[in-house]
Short mmCIF file of C-alpha atoms in Angstrom, two decimals:
data_model
loop_
_atom_site.label_atom_id
_atom_site.label_comp_id
_atom_site.label_asym_id
_atom_site.label_seq_id
_atom_site.Cartn_x
_atom_site.Cartn_y
_atom_site.Cartn_z
CA MET A 1070 -103.95 118.82 141.40
CA ASN A 1071 -102.74 115.51 139.95
CA GLU A 1072 -101.01 112.72 141.92
CA ASN A 1073 -97.57 114.13 141.14
CA GLY A 1074 -98.64 117.68 141.99
CA SER A 1075 -99.28 118.89 138.43
CA ILE A 1076 -101.93 121.52 137.94
CA SER A 1077 -105.11 120.26 136.33
CA SER A 1078 -104.99 120.31 132.51
CA ASN A 1079 -108.19 122.33 132.25
CA MET A 1080 -106.17 125.52 132.60
CA SER A 1081 -105.95 127.71 129.50
CA PHE A 1082 -102.28 126.97 128.79
CA ARG A 1083 -101.55 123.82 126.81
CA SER A 1084 -98.44 124.48 124.75
CA ILE A 1085 -96.01 127.25 123.87
CA LEU A 1086 -95.96 125.90 120.30
CA PHE A 1087 -99.57 125.06 119.58
CA GLN A 1088 -102.41 127.46 120.22
CA GLY A 1089 -105.27 124.98 120.13
CA ALA A 1090 -105.63 121.45 121.39
CA GLU A 1091 -106.43 120.27 117.86
CA ASP A 1092 -103.06 121.50 116.60
CA ARG A 1093 -101.18 119.52 119.21
CA ILE A 1094 -103.33 116.44 118.77
CA LYS A 1095 -102.09 116.18 115.17
CA GLY A 1096 -98.80 115.33 116.77
CA GLU A 1097 -95.25 115.55 115.53
CA THR A 1098 -94.01 114.20 112.21
CA LEU A 1099 -91.15 111.81 112.91
CA GLU A 1100 -89.85 111.68 109.35
CA ALA A 1101 -88.69 114.65 107.27
CA PRO A 1102 -91.08 115.60 104.42
CA ALA A 1103 -90.16 114.27 100.98
CA PHE A 1104 -89.18 117.70 99.66
CA PHE A 1105 -86.65 118.43 102.42
CA ARG A 1106 -83.57 117.20 100.56
CA ASP A 1107 -84.45 118.99 97.32
CA LEU A 1108 -84.89 122.33 99.12
CA ASN A 1109 -81.87 121.75 101.40
CA LEU A 1110 -84.19 122.08 104.37
CA ASP A 1111 -82.49 118.99 105.85
CA GLN A 1112 -79.26 120.96 106.06
CA ILE A 1113 -81.05 123.94 107.62
CA VAL A 1114 -82.80 121.85 110.29
CA ASP A 1115 -79.53 120.05 111.06
CA ALA A 1116 -77.83 123.43 111.62
CA ILE A 1117 -80.70 124.76 113.77
CA THR A 1118 -80.86 121.72 116.04
CA ALA A 1119 -77.09 121.08 116.31
CA GLY A 1120 -76.07 120.62 119.94
CA ARG A 1121 -79.67 120.21 121.13
CA GLN A 1122 -80.15 116.47 120.59
CA GLU A 1123 -81.54 116.04 124.11
CA TYR A 1124 -84.68 118.00 123.09
CA ASN A 1125 -85.47 115.98 119.97
CA LEU A 1126 -86.38 119.15 118.08
CA LYS A 1127 -86.35 117.83 114.50
CA PRO A 1128 -89.93 116.50 114.61
CA LEU A 1129 -91.07 120.01 115.55
CA PHE A 1130 -89.47 121.35 112.35
CA TYR A 1131 -91.03 118.54 110.32
CA SER A 1132 -94.54 119.51 111.41
CA ARG A 1133 -95.98 122.53 109.60
CA LEU A 1134 -98.96 124.52 110.77
CA THR A 1135 -102.27 124.40 108.90
CA ASN A 1136 -104.08 127.58 110.01
CA LEU A 1137 -103.27 131.25 110.25
CA ALA A 1138 -104.18 131.56 113.93
CA ALA A 1139 -101.46 129.05 114.82
CA ILE A 1140 -98.90 131.05 112.84
CA THR A 1141 -99.91 134.28 114.53
CA TYR A 1142 -99.59 132.57 117.93
CA ARG A 1143 -95.94 131.75 117.18
CA HIS A 1144 -95.19 135.18 115.77
CA GLU A 1145 -96.34 136.75 119.03
CA ILE A 1146 -93.97 134.58 121.04
CA LEU A 1147 -91.06 135.29 118.69
CA ARG A 1148 -91.68 139.04 119.10
CA ASP A 1149 -91.61 138.62 122.89
CA LEU A 1150 -88.30 136.76 122.63
CA GLU A 1151 -86.78 139.67 120.73
CA ASN A 1152 -86.64 141.26 124.15
CA GLU A 1153 -83.08 140.29 125.08
CA PRO A 1154 -83.57 140.20 128.89
CA LEU A 1155 -86.58 137.89 128.46
CA PHE A 1156 -84.68 135.74 125.96
CA GLN A 1157 -81.78 135.38 128.41
CA ALA A 1158 -84.11 134.66 131.33
CA ILE A 1159 -85.69 131.75 129.49
CA LYS A 1160 -82.25 130.52 128.38
CA SER A 1161 -81.14 130.62 132.01
CA PHE A 1162 -84.20 128.55 133.00
CA SER A 1163 -83.30 126.02 130.29
CA LYS A 1164 -79.74 125.87 131.55
CA ASP A 1165 -80.92 125.13 135.07
CA MET A 1166 -83.31 122.45 133.80
CA ARG A 1167 -80.43 120.88 131.93
CA THR A 1168 -78.33 120.88 135.13
CA MET A 1169 -81.25 119.27 136.94
CA ARG A 1170 -81.46 116.48 134.36
CA GLU A 1171 -77.74 115.90 134.68
CA HIS A 1172 -78.16 115.47 138.43
CA LEU A 1173 -81.04 113.05 137.92
CA THR A 1174 -78.99 111.04 135.43
CA ALA A 1175 -76.07 110.92 137.84
CA ALA A 1176 -78.39 109.88 140.66
CA LYS A 1177 -79.51 106.86 138.62
CA THR A 1178 -76.00 105.75 137.83
CA LEU A 1179 -74.44 106.08 141.27
CA ASN A 1180 -73.76 102.92 143.25
CA TYR A 1181 -74.51 104.03 146.79
CA LYS A 1182 -77.99 104.73 148.12
CA GLN A 1183 -77.28 107.78 150.31
CA GLN A 1184 -75.37 109.46 147.52
CA ARG A 1185 -78.14 108.80 145.01
CA GLU A 1186 -80.64 110.38 147.35
CA ARG A 1187 -78.44 113.43 147.91
CA TRP A 1188 -78.10 114.01 144.14
CA PHE A 1189 -81.85 113.59 143.76
CA LEU A 1190 -82.43 116.21 146.45
CA ASP A 1191 -80.07 118.61 144.66
CA ALA A 1192 -81.88 118.02 141.37
CA LEU A 1193 -85.25 118.72 142.97
CA GLU A 1194 -83.98 121.91 144.61
CA ILE A 1195 -82.50 123.15 141.31
CA TYR A 1196 -85.90 122.53 139.67
CA CYS A 1197 -87.82 124.43 142.34
CA ASP A 1198 -85.47 127.39 142.21
CA ALA A 1199 -85.53 127.46 138.39
CA VAL A 1200 -89.33 127.46 138.25
CA ASP A 1201 -89.62 130.15 140.90
CA MET A 1202 -86.98 132.31 139.19
CA LEU A 1203 -88.67 131.99 135.81
CA LEU A 1204 -92.01 133.06 137.29
CA ARG A 1205 -90.40 136.16 138.82
CA GLU A 1206 -88.66 137.02 135.56
CA LEU A 1207 -91.87 136.64 133.53
CA HIS A 1208 -93.63 138.93 135.98
CA ARG A 1209 -90.81 141.48 135.86
CA LEU A 1210 -90.34 141.49 132.09
CA ASP A 1211 -94.06 141.52 131.22
CA PRO A 1212 -94.35 139.53 127.98
CA LYS A 1213 -97.27 140.38 125.68
CA SER A 1214 -97.85 137.14 123.73
CA ARG A 1215 -100.83 134.96 124.61
CA GLY A 1216 -98.56 131.94 124.88
CA LEU A 1217 -96.16 133.37 127.47
CA LEU A 1218 -98.96 135.12 129.36
CA ALA A 1219 -100.87 131.86 129.65
CA PHE A 1220 -97.77 129.97 130.69
CA GLY A 1221 -96.98 132.67 133.29
CA ALA A 1222 -100.49 132.26 134.72
CA TYR A 1223 -100.04 128.48 134.83
CA LEU A 1224 -96.65 128.90 136.52
CA ALA A 1225 -98.10 131.30 139.10
CA GLN A 1226 -100.81 128.82 140.05
CA TYR A 1227 -98.32 125.97 140.16
CA VAL A 1228 -95.77 127.87 142.33
CA GLY A 1229 -98.55 129.07 144.60
CA SER A 1230 -99.99 125.60 145.08
CA PHE A 1231 -99.78 123.79 148.41
CA TYR A 1232 -97.96 120.92 146.69
CA PHE A 1233 -95.09 123.09 145.34
CA LYS A 1234 -94.73 125.11 148.52
CA THR A 1235 -94.56 122.00 150.62
CA LEU A 1236 -92.17 120.29 148.20
CA ARG A 1237 -89.77 123.24 148.20
CA GLN A 1238 -89.93 123.76 151.95
CA GLU A 1239 -89.27 120.12 152.72
CA ALA A 1240 -86.33 120.08 150.32
CA LYS A 1241 -84.76 123.15 151.93
CA GLU A 1242 -85.27 121.80 155.47
CA LEU A 1243 -83.70 118.46 154.52
CA LYS A 1244 -80.74 120.17 152.93
CA SER A 1245 -80.25 122.33 156.05
CA LEU A 1246 -80.33 119.21 158.23
CA LEU A 1247 -77.74 117.47 156.06
CA LEU A 1248 -75.50 120.53 155.99
CA ALA A 1249 -75.73 120.75 159.76
CA ILE A 1250 -74.28 117.30 160.29
CA ARG A 1251 -70.79 117.40 161.82
CA TYR A 1252 -68.66 114.37 162.46
CA CYS A 1253 -65.08 113.32 163.13
CA ILE A 1254 -63.00 110.71 161.38
CA LEU A 1255 -60.23 109.00 163.34
CA ILE A 1256 -57.69 107.13 161.16
CA LYS A 1257 -55.33 104.72 162.80
CA GLY A 1258 -53.47 102.35 160.54
CA ASN A 1259 -56.06 100.48 158.47
CA SER A 1260 -58.84 101.39 160.86
CA ILE A 1261 -61.30 104.32 160.41
CA THR A 1262 -63.63 105.39 163.15
CA VAL A 1263 -66.53 107.80 162.57
CA ARG A 1264 -68.02 109.53 165.58
CA HIS A 1265 -70.06 112.61 166.48
CA TYR A 1266 -68.33 115.96 166.35
CA ASP A 1267 -67.73 117.09 169.94
CA SER A 1268 -66.70 120.72 169.52
CA GLU A 1269 -63.10 119.86 168.80
CA ASN A 1270 -60.88 122.72 167.67
CA ASP A 1271 -60.24 123.22 163.97
CA TYR A 1272 -56.48 123.73 163.73
CA SER A 1273 -56.31 124.26 159.99
CA ALA A 1274 -56.44 128.06 160.28
CA VAL A 1275 -53.80 128.01 163.03
CA VAL A 1276 -51.47 125.80 160.94
CA GLU A 1277 -51.85 128.04 157.90
CA GLU A 1278 -51.13 131.14 159.98
CA THR A 1279 -48.06 129.57 161.55
CA PHE A 1280 -46.47 128.64 158.26
CA ALA A 1281 -47.52 131.78 156.41
CA LYS A 1282 -44.56 133.74 157.84
CA PHE A 1283 -42.11 131.34 156.11
CA LYS A 1284 -43.61 132.07 152.68
CA HIS A 1285 -41.42 134.41 150.66
CA GLU A 1286 -42.45 133.70 147.08
CA ALA A 1287 -44.82 131.55 145.09
CA ALA A 1288 -44.05 127.90 145.60
CA LYS A 1289 -45.22 124.75 143.98
CA ASP A 1290 -48.61 123.62 145.24
CA TYR A 1291 -48.34 120.08 146.54
CA ARG A 1292 -51.91 119.79 147.67
CA VAL A 1293 -53.83 116.82 146.28
CA LYS A 1294 -56.48 117.65 143.73
CA PHE A 1295 -59.41 115.33 144.02
CA PRO A 1296 -61.03 114.18 140.71
CA ALA A 1297 -64.25 115.92 139.79
CA TYR A 1298 -66.37 112.81 139.15
CA PRO A 1299 -69.58 112.16 141.09
CA GLY A 1300 -68.82 108.59 142.15
CA MET A 1301 -67.40 107.51 145.49
CA GLY A 1302 -64.83 104.92 146.45
CA HIS A 1303 -65.76 102.08 148.77
CA VAL A 1304 -64.00 103.78 151.71
CA GLU A 1305 -65.91 107.02 151.20
CA ALA A 1306 -69.15 105.07 150.87
CA LYS A 1307 -68.46 103.21 154.14
CA VAL A 1308 -67.79 106.52 155.92
CA LEU A 1309 -71.11 107.89 154.56
CA GLU A 1310 -72.89 104.74 155.75
CA LEU A 1311 -71.45 105.21 159.25
CA VAL A 1312 -72.45 108.88 159.21
CA GLY A 1313 -75.96 107.73 158.35
CA GLN A 1314 -75.97 105.38 161.32
CA LEU A 1315 -74.98 108.29 163.57
CA ASN A 1316 -77.83 110.44 162.17
CA PRO A 1317 -80.64 107.92 161.40
CA ALA A 1318 -83.52 110.37 161.65
CA VAL A 1319 -82.10 112.71 158.95
CA PHE A 1320 -81.26 109.93 156.50
CA LEU A 1321 -84.61 108.18 157.01
CA ALA A 1322 -86.34 111.48 156.30
CA LEU A 1323 -84.25 111.86 153.15
CA GLU A 1324 -85.19 108.36 151.99
CA ASP A 1325 -88.88 108.97 152.65
CA PHE A 1326 -88.79 112.34 150.82
CA CYS A 1327 -87.16 110.82 147.75
CA ASN A 1328 -89.67 107.95 147.62
CA ARG A 1329 -92.66 110.27 147.96
CA ASN A 1330 -91.49 112.71 145.31
CA GLU A 1331 -90.04 110.42 142.70
CA ASN A 1332 -92.36 111.95 140.06
CA TYR A 1333 -91.99 115.56 141.08
CA LEU A 1334 -91.52 116.91 137.55
CA ASP A 1335 -94.54 118.79 136.17
CA LYS A 1336 -95.25 117.64 132.57
CA THR A 1337 -96.49 121.05 131.39
CA ILE A 1338 -93.26 122.69 132.59
CA THR A 1339 -91.00 120.05 131.10
CA ASP A 1340 -92.94 120.24 127.81
CA PHE A 1341 -92.45 124.03 127.86
CA ASP A 1342 -88.71 123.55 128.47
CA ARG A 1343 -88.49 121.40 125.36
CA GLU A 1344 -90.87 123.36 123.11
CA ILE A 1345 -89.34 126.78 123.88
CA GLN A 1346 -86.12 125.44 122.36
CA PHE A 1347 -87.85 125.60 118.97
CA TYR A 1348 -87.85 129.40 119.23
CA ILE A 1349 -84.47 129.72 120.97
CA ALA A 1350 -82.71 127.48 118.43
CA TYR A 1351 -84.23 129.26 115.44
CA LEU A 1352 -83.56 132.76 116.73
CA GLU A 1353 -79.95 131.90 117.51
CA TYR A 1354 -79.58 130.41 114.04
CA ALA A 1355 -81.10 133.54 112.45
CA GLY A 1356 -78.73 135.64 114.57
CA ILE A 1357 -75.79 134.20 112.60
CA PHE A 1358 -77.15 135.70 109.38
CA LYS A 1359 -78.21 138.96 111.02
CA SER A 1360 -74.65 139.41 112.30
CA ALA A 1361 -73.50 139.11 108.67
CA GLY A 1362 -75.80 141.96 107.68
CA LEU A 1363 -78.63 139.87 106.25
CA GLN A 1364 -82.28 140.57 107.16
CA PHE A 1365 -85.21 138.54 108.51
CA CYS A 1366 -88.85 139.55 108.63
CA TYR A 1367 -92.24 138.42 109.87
CA PRO A 1368 -94.04 137.29 106.73
CA GLN A 1369 -97.62 138.19 105.95
CA VAL A 1370 -99.22 134.79 105.41
CA SER A 1371 -102.53 134.19 103.64
CA ASP A 1372 -104.55 131.04 102.98
CA ARG A 1373 -106.62 132.76 100.26
CA ARG A 1374 -104.63 135.34 98.36
CA LYS A 1375 -102.05 133.83 96.02
CA SER A 1376 -100.28 137.11 95.43
CA VAL A 1377 -96.90 136.27 96.90
CA SER A 1378 -93.70 138.28 97.10
CA SER A 1379 -90.35 138.55 98.79
CA ARG A 1380 -87.69 141.22 98.95
CA ASP A 1381 -84.04 140.45 99.74
CA GLY A 1382 -84.72 136.74 100.20
CA PHE A 1383 -81.88 134.21 100.21
CA ASP A 1384 -81.20 130.46 100.47
CA LEU A 1385 -80.39 129.77 104.13
CA ALA A 1386 -78.34 126.63 103.46
CA LEU A 1387 -76.15 128.27 100.83
CA ALA A 1388 -75.86 131.51 102.83
CA GLY A 1389 -74.63 129.59 105.85
CA ASN A 1390 -71.81 128.06 103.76
CA LEU A 1391 -70.91 131.40 102.17
CA ILE A 1392 -70.73 133.15 105.58
CA ARG A 1393 -68.38 130.50 106.90
CA GLU A 1394 -66.16 131.01 103.80
CA GLY A 1395 -66.31 134.80 104.17
CA ALA A 1396 -68.04 135.21 100.81
CA ALA A 1397 -70.89 137.58 99.88
CA VAL A 1398 -74.50 136.41 99.88
CA VAL A 1399 -76.66 137.54 96.92
CA CYS A 1400 -80.29 138.30 97.75
CA ASN A 1401 -83.16 138.20 95.28
CA ASP A 1402 -86.78 139.35 94.95
CA PHE A 1403 -89.90 137.77 93.46
CA ALA A 1404 -93.54 138.72 93.07
CA LEU A 1405 -96.71 137.19 91.66
CA LYS A 1406 -99.66 139.53 91.31
CA GLY A 1407 -103.29 139.21 90.24
CA LYS A 1408 -103.74 136.14 88.07
CA GLU A 1409 -100.02 135.33 87.98
CA ARG A 1410 -99.21 131.89 89.43
CA ILE A 1411 -96.08 130.50 87.76
CA LEU A 1412 -92.50 131.75 87.88
CA VAL A 1413 -90.40 130.34 85.01
CA VAL A 1414 -86.67 130.82 85.50
CA THR A 1415 -84.26 130.58 82.54
CA GLY A 1416 -80.71 131.60 81.98
CA PRO A 1417 -77.14 130.21 81.96
CA ASN A 1418 -76.00 127.30 84.05
CA GLN A 1419 -74.47 128.10 87.46
CA GLY A 1420 -76.35 131.39 87.41
CA GLY A 1421 -78.32 130.97 90.64
CA LYS A 1422 -81.55 129.47 89.22
CA THR A 1423 -81.66 126.42 91.49
CA THR A 1424 -80.75 128.55 94.49
CA PHE A 1425 -83.62 130.87 93.64
CA VAL A 1426 -86.28 128.14 93.46
CA ARG A 1427 -84.94 126.61 96.70
CA THR A 1428 -85.35 130.03 98.30
CA PHE A 1429 -88.99 130.17 97.11
CA GLY A 1430 -89.68 126.79 98.70
CA GLN A 1431 -87.74 127.49 101.91
CA LEU A 1432 -89.55 130.77 102.50
CA HIS A 1433 -92.96 129.19 102.16
CA TYR A 1434 -92.09 126.23 104.34
CA LEU A 1435 -90.50 128.31 107.11
CA ALA A 1436 -93.53 130.62 107.03
CA SER A 1437 -95.78 127.54 107.55
CA LEU A 1438 -93.81 126.81 110.73
CA GLY A 1439 -94.61 130.27 112.09
CA CYS A 1440 -90.97 131.36 111.79
CA ILE A 1441 -89.42 134.61 110.69
CA VAL A 1442 -88.06 134.26 107.14
CA PRO A 1443 -85.05 135.60 105.22
CA GLY A 1444 -85.63 138.98 103.59
CA SER A 1445 -86.71 142.51 104.41
CA GLU A 1446 -90.37 141.75 103.69
CA ALA A 1447 -92.44 138.83 102.46
CA GLN A 1448 -96.01 137.95 101.61
CA LEU A 1449 -96.44 134.19 101.39
CA TYR A 1450 -99.12 131.53 100.89
CA LEU A 1451 -100.20 128.88 103.43
CA PHE A 1452 -100.21 125.76 101.28
CA ASP A 1453 -101.81 122.39 101.82
CA GLY A 1454 -98.96 120.52 100.13
CA LEU A 1455 -95.49 121.31 98.87
CA TYR A 1456 -94.10 119.20 96.03
CA THR A 1457 -90.66 119.23 94.42
CA HIS A 1458 -89.43 117.74 91.14
CA PHE A 1459 -85.64 117.92 90.89
CA GLU A 1460 -83.46 115.94 88.51
CA ARG A 1461 -82.52 112.47 89.70
CA GLU A 1462 -79.85 110.05 88.64
CA GLU A 1463 -81.21 106.93 86.98
CA ASP A 1464 -82.01 104.20 89.52
CA ILE A 1465 -81.73 100.73 88.05
CA ARG A 1466 -83.97 99.39 90.83
CA THR A 1467 -86.99 101.18 89.37
CA LEU A 1468 -86.35 99.72 85.88
CA ARG A 1469 -87.21 103.18 84.49
CA GLY A 1470 -85.12 105.38 82.20
CA LYS A 1471 -84.59 109.03 83.07
CA LEU A 1472 -87.39 110.37 80.89
CA GLN A 1473 -89.83 107.75 82.10
CA ASP A 1474 -88.90 108.50 85.69
CA ASP A 1475 -89.44 112.26 85.13
CA LEU A 1476 -92.90 111.54 83.70
CA PHE A 1477 -93.76 109.10 86.49
CA ARG A 1478 -92.84 111.52 89.26
CA ILE A 1479 -94.49 114.62 87.76
CA HIS A 1480 -97.65 112.58 87.02
CA ARG A 1481 -97.85 111.54 90.69
CA ILE A 1482 -97.36 115.17 91.82
CA LEU A 1483 -100.10 116.46 89.54
CA ASN A 1484 -102.51 113.77 90.73
CA GLU A 1485 -101.90 114.68 94.40
CA ALA A 1486 -101.69 118.48 94.11
CA THR A 1487 -104.67 120.74 94.70
CA PRO A 1488 -105.29 124.42 93.86
CA ASN A 1489 -103.83 125.19 97.32
CA SER A 1490 -100.51 123.43 96.70
CA ILE A 1491 -97.08 124.69 95.69
CA ILE A 1492 -94.85 122.93 93.13
CA VAL A 1493 -91.12 123.55 92.75
CA ILE A 1494 -89.59 122.18 89.52
CA ASN A 1495 -85.90 122.19 88.74
CA GLU A 1496 -84.86 121.14 85.20
CA ILE A 1497 -87.19 118.61 83.65
CA PHE A 1498 -87.01 116.56 80.45
CA SER A 1499 -83.34 117.31 79.78
CA ALA A 1500 -82.91 113.70 78.65
CA THR A 1501 -85.06 113.99 75.52
CA THR A 1502 -85.17 116.01 72.30
CA LEU A 1503 -85.99 119.70 72.26
CA LYS A 1504 -89.26 119.06 70.41
CA ASP A 1505 -90.44 116.45 72.90
CA ALA A 1506 -89.29 118.50 75.87
CA VAL A 1507 -91.27 121.52 74.69
CA TYR A 1508 -94.36 119.42 74.07
CA LEU A 1509 -94.25 117.65 77.41
CA SER A 1510 -93.42 120.81 79.35
CA ARG A 1511 -96.32 122.66 77.73
CA ARG A 1512 -98.74 119.92 78.71
CA ILE A 1513 -97.51 119.99 82.29
CA MET A 1514 -97.65 123.75 82.58
CA GLU A 1515 -101.15 123.77 81.11
CA ARG A 1516 -102.21 121.31 83.80
CA ILE A 1517 -100.61 123.43 86.50
CA SER A 1518 -102.40 126.48 85.13
CA GLN A 1519 -105.71 124.62 85.24
CA LEU A 1520 -105.12 123.75 88.88
CA ASP A 1521 -104.37 127.45 89.54
CA LEU A 1522 -101.67 126.56 92.05
CA LEU A 1523 -98.40 128.34 92.76
CA CYS A 1524 -95.40 127.03 90.88
CA VAL A 1525 -91.75 128.01 90.29
CA CYS A 1526 -89.91 126.22 87.48
CA VAL A 1527 -86.31 126.22 86.27
CA THR A 1528 -86.06 125.23 82.61
CA PHE A 1529 -83.81 125.56 79.58
CA LEU A 1530 -86.92 125.95 77.38
CA ASP A 1531 -87.53 129.64 76.76
CA GLU A 1532 -90.90 128.82 75.11
CA ILE A 1533 -92.38 127.94 78.49
CA SER A 1534 -91.68 131.37 79.97
CA SER A 1535 -94.48 133.05 78.01
CA LEU A 1536 -97.07 130.27 78.07
CA ASN A 1537 -100.04 132.31 79.23
CA GLU A 1538 -101.14 135.21 81.50
CA LYS A 1539 -100.40 133.13 84.60
CA THR A 1540 -96.74 132.77 83.66
CA VAL A 1541 -93.99 135.21 84.67
CA SER A 1542 -90.56 135.08 83.07
CA LEU A 1543 -87.46 135.42 85.23
CA VAL A 1544 -83.87 135.34 83.91
CA ALA A 1545 -80.61 134.63 85.64
CA ALA A 1546 -78.55 137.72 84.85
CA ILE A 1547 -75.00 138.00 83.62
CA ALA A 1548 -72.63 140.94 83.71
CA PRO A 1549 -73.43 143.28 80.77
CA ASP A 1550 -69.77 143.71 79.83
CA ASN A 1551 -68.81 140.07 80.32
CA PRO A 1552 -71.31 137.36 79.32
CA THR A 1553 -69.27 134.69 81.09
CA LEU A 1554 -69.63 136.38 84.48
CA ARG A 1555 -72.71 135.40 86.58
CA THR A 1556 -74.23 137.99 88.89
CA PHE A 1557 -76.54 135.43 90.60
CA LYS A 1558 -79.33 138.03 90.40
CA ILE A 1559 -82.67 136.82 89.07
CA GLU A 1560 -84.42 139.51 87.02
CA ARG A 1561 -88.06 139.79 85.97
CA ARG A 1562 -87.91 140.16 82.21
CA PRO A 1563 -88.65 138.19 79.01
CA SER A 1564 -86.36 135.28 78.29
CA ASP A 1565 -83.59 136.18 75.85
CA GLY A 1566 -83.64 132.86 74.00
CA LEU A 1567 -80.11 131.88 74.96
CA SER A 1568 -80.80 129.32 77.69
CA TYR A 1569 -81.07 126.32 75.41
CA ALA A 1570 -78.15 127.47 73.26
CA LEU A 1571 -75.98 127.75 76.37
CA ALA A 1572 -77.13 124.34 77.59
CA ILE A 1573 -76.17 122.74 74.25
CA ALA A 1574 -72.84 124.61 74.20
CA GLU A 1575 -72.07 123.35 77.70
CA LYS A 1576 -73.07 119.82 76.77
CA TYR A 1577 -70.62 119.76 73.82
CA ARG A 1578 -67.91 121.74 75.61
CA LEU A 1579 -68.28 124.76 73.32
CA THR A 1580 -68.74 127.51 75.88
CA TYR A 1581 -66.28 130.40 76.05
CA GLU A 1582 -64.57 128.99 79.13
CA ARG A 1583 -64.25 125.51 77.63
CA LEU A 1584 -62.91 126.74 74.30
CA ARG A 1585 -60.39 129.00 75.97
CA ALA A 1586 -59.19 126.18 78.18
CA ARG A 1587 -58.76 123.88 75.19
CA MET A 1588 -56.82 126.53 73.25
CA LYS A 1589 -54.39 126.94 76.12
CA ALA A 1590 -53.84 123.21 76.43
#
């Protein structure tokens, strides 16, 4: 037992998020990874953590896991939390802990000593009751995950400790003593006298009964409603001070109790309260999409096999916007088998290509957090690095043109990437000639093939889609009977050779839509 009553850290439970001590030692990443904006993961994390600023959850979503055992550990806990009574029990515990913190915050801001001590006592009692209730609920609901089982064992030892039992008993006795205090206030002019209660009669019930017979119908309530703020006026504070003088033993005991138990909070329990929000926040976020008929699954994750696939996957950030607008969400599939490593996506503009590659990146990143992912099933790869190359506006501060900047950024990515990395490329070399774009893209894809890493690439160059046996061609589909209508479905088939033509037509305002608009003008 530590000085503040915490159970020794040599117990088996360390964290509800991290299975091993080495995982937790790596710490939390305070800054979002560089690829977050390109993949719209910043929007996703903002949505997940909204309203939970007190827990500082974003660093937990910035810190991916690096081994399969850690992912399995989180999957087990997520499966436990699919049990609605258990989920609600933990949410109730979190609500009580939040109420406790509010009491502690109020206690620090109040001006009068006796009132601060009373709020502190209330906070401590809320904490004790919340911990005890959570233990009983964990025992009743029988979770199966190693994380919750280990935490339940820790909690049982903590609640059964002499420290906790004594703490809770003293708090209850003090509260009983305070509630037992009775006193009288005599008000005469500007003078207030506080004295011991001497069994005087309480006439309030008699008065109410007397006047009740005159009541014929609902009347306006003229009773004063006191404001619901925790502070006291100077008159109330003086009355409390006088009550303290009448009951010195009780108030001295309260002061001593508060001083002795200033650090009553157990760090393992408060860490659990924060870390469990990672699961609660994500599951509630996923629930929004499930309510709209979309599916989530537990991905099969491998750190060796690069055969990856997804069925019914979707971009979480875009889907969230569409659901709010009442629009339909289009889901897509992908698969890489055997020696296949590179998905090359071609097709018309605004056909869902960028959304598709974002989905590919989002799925792999969320899987690396140990989360469930969008789709009915998924087999994903545990990468050592995720890199994105999306088009950027020219930045005069770099003194580089657009083509030079594209080359600079992709060169840096290829130098850092390993065979265990993932690269997501969205439109590259659009600022140069077709001949140069094809040449440069071929060289880059050849380098990616040599590295044997996973890659998904959006391009207007159909030549790249059939580069070698590692390359798979995907095409953004259009309605068969209306070439101007996008279906937002991405199909696995050879490129039809129209991507560049459509890009050129769009550039010079020669598409069907543009021509029709000009003819009407």
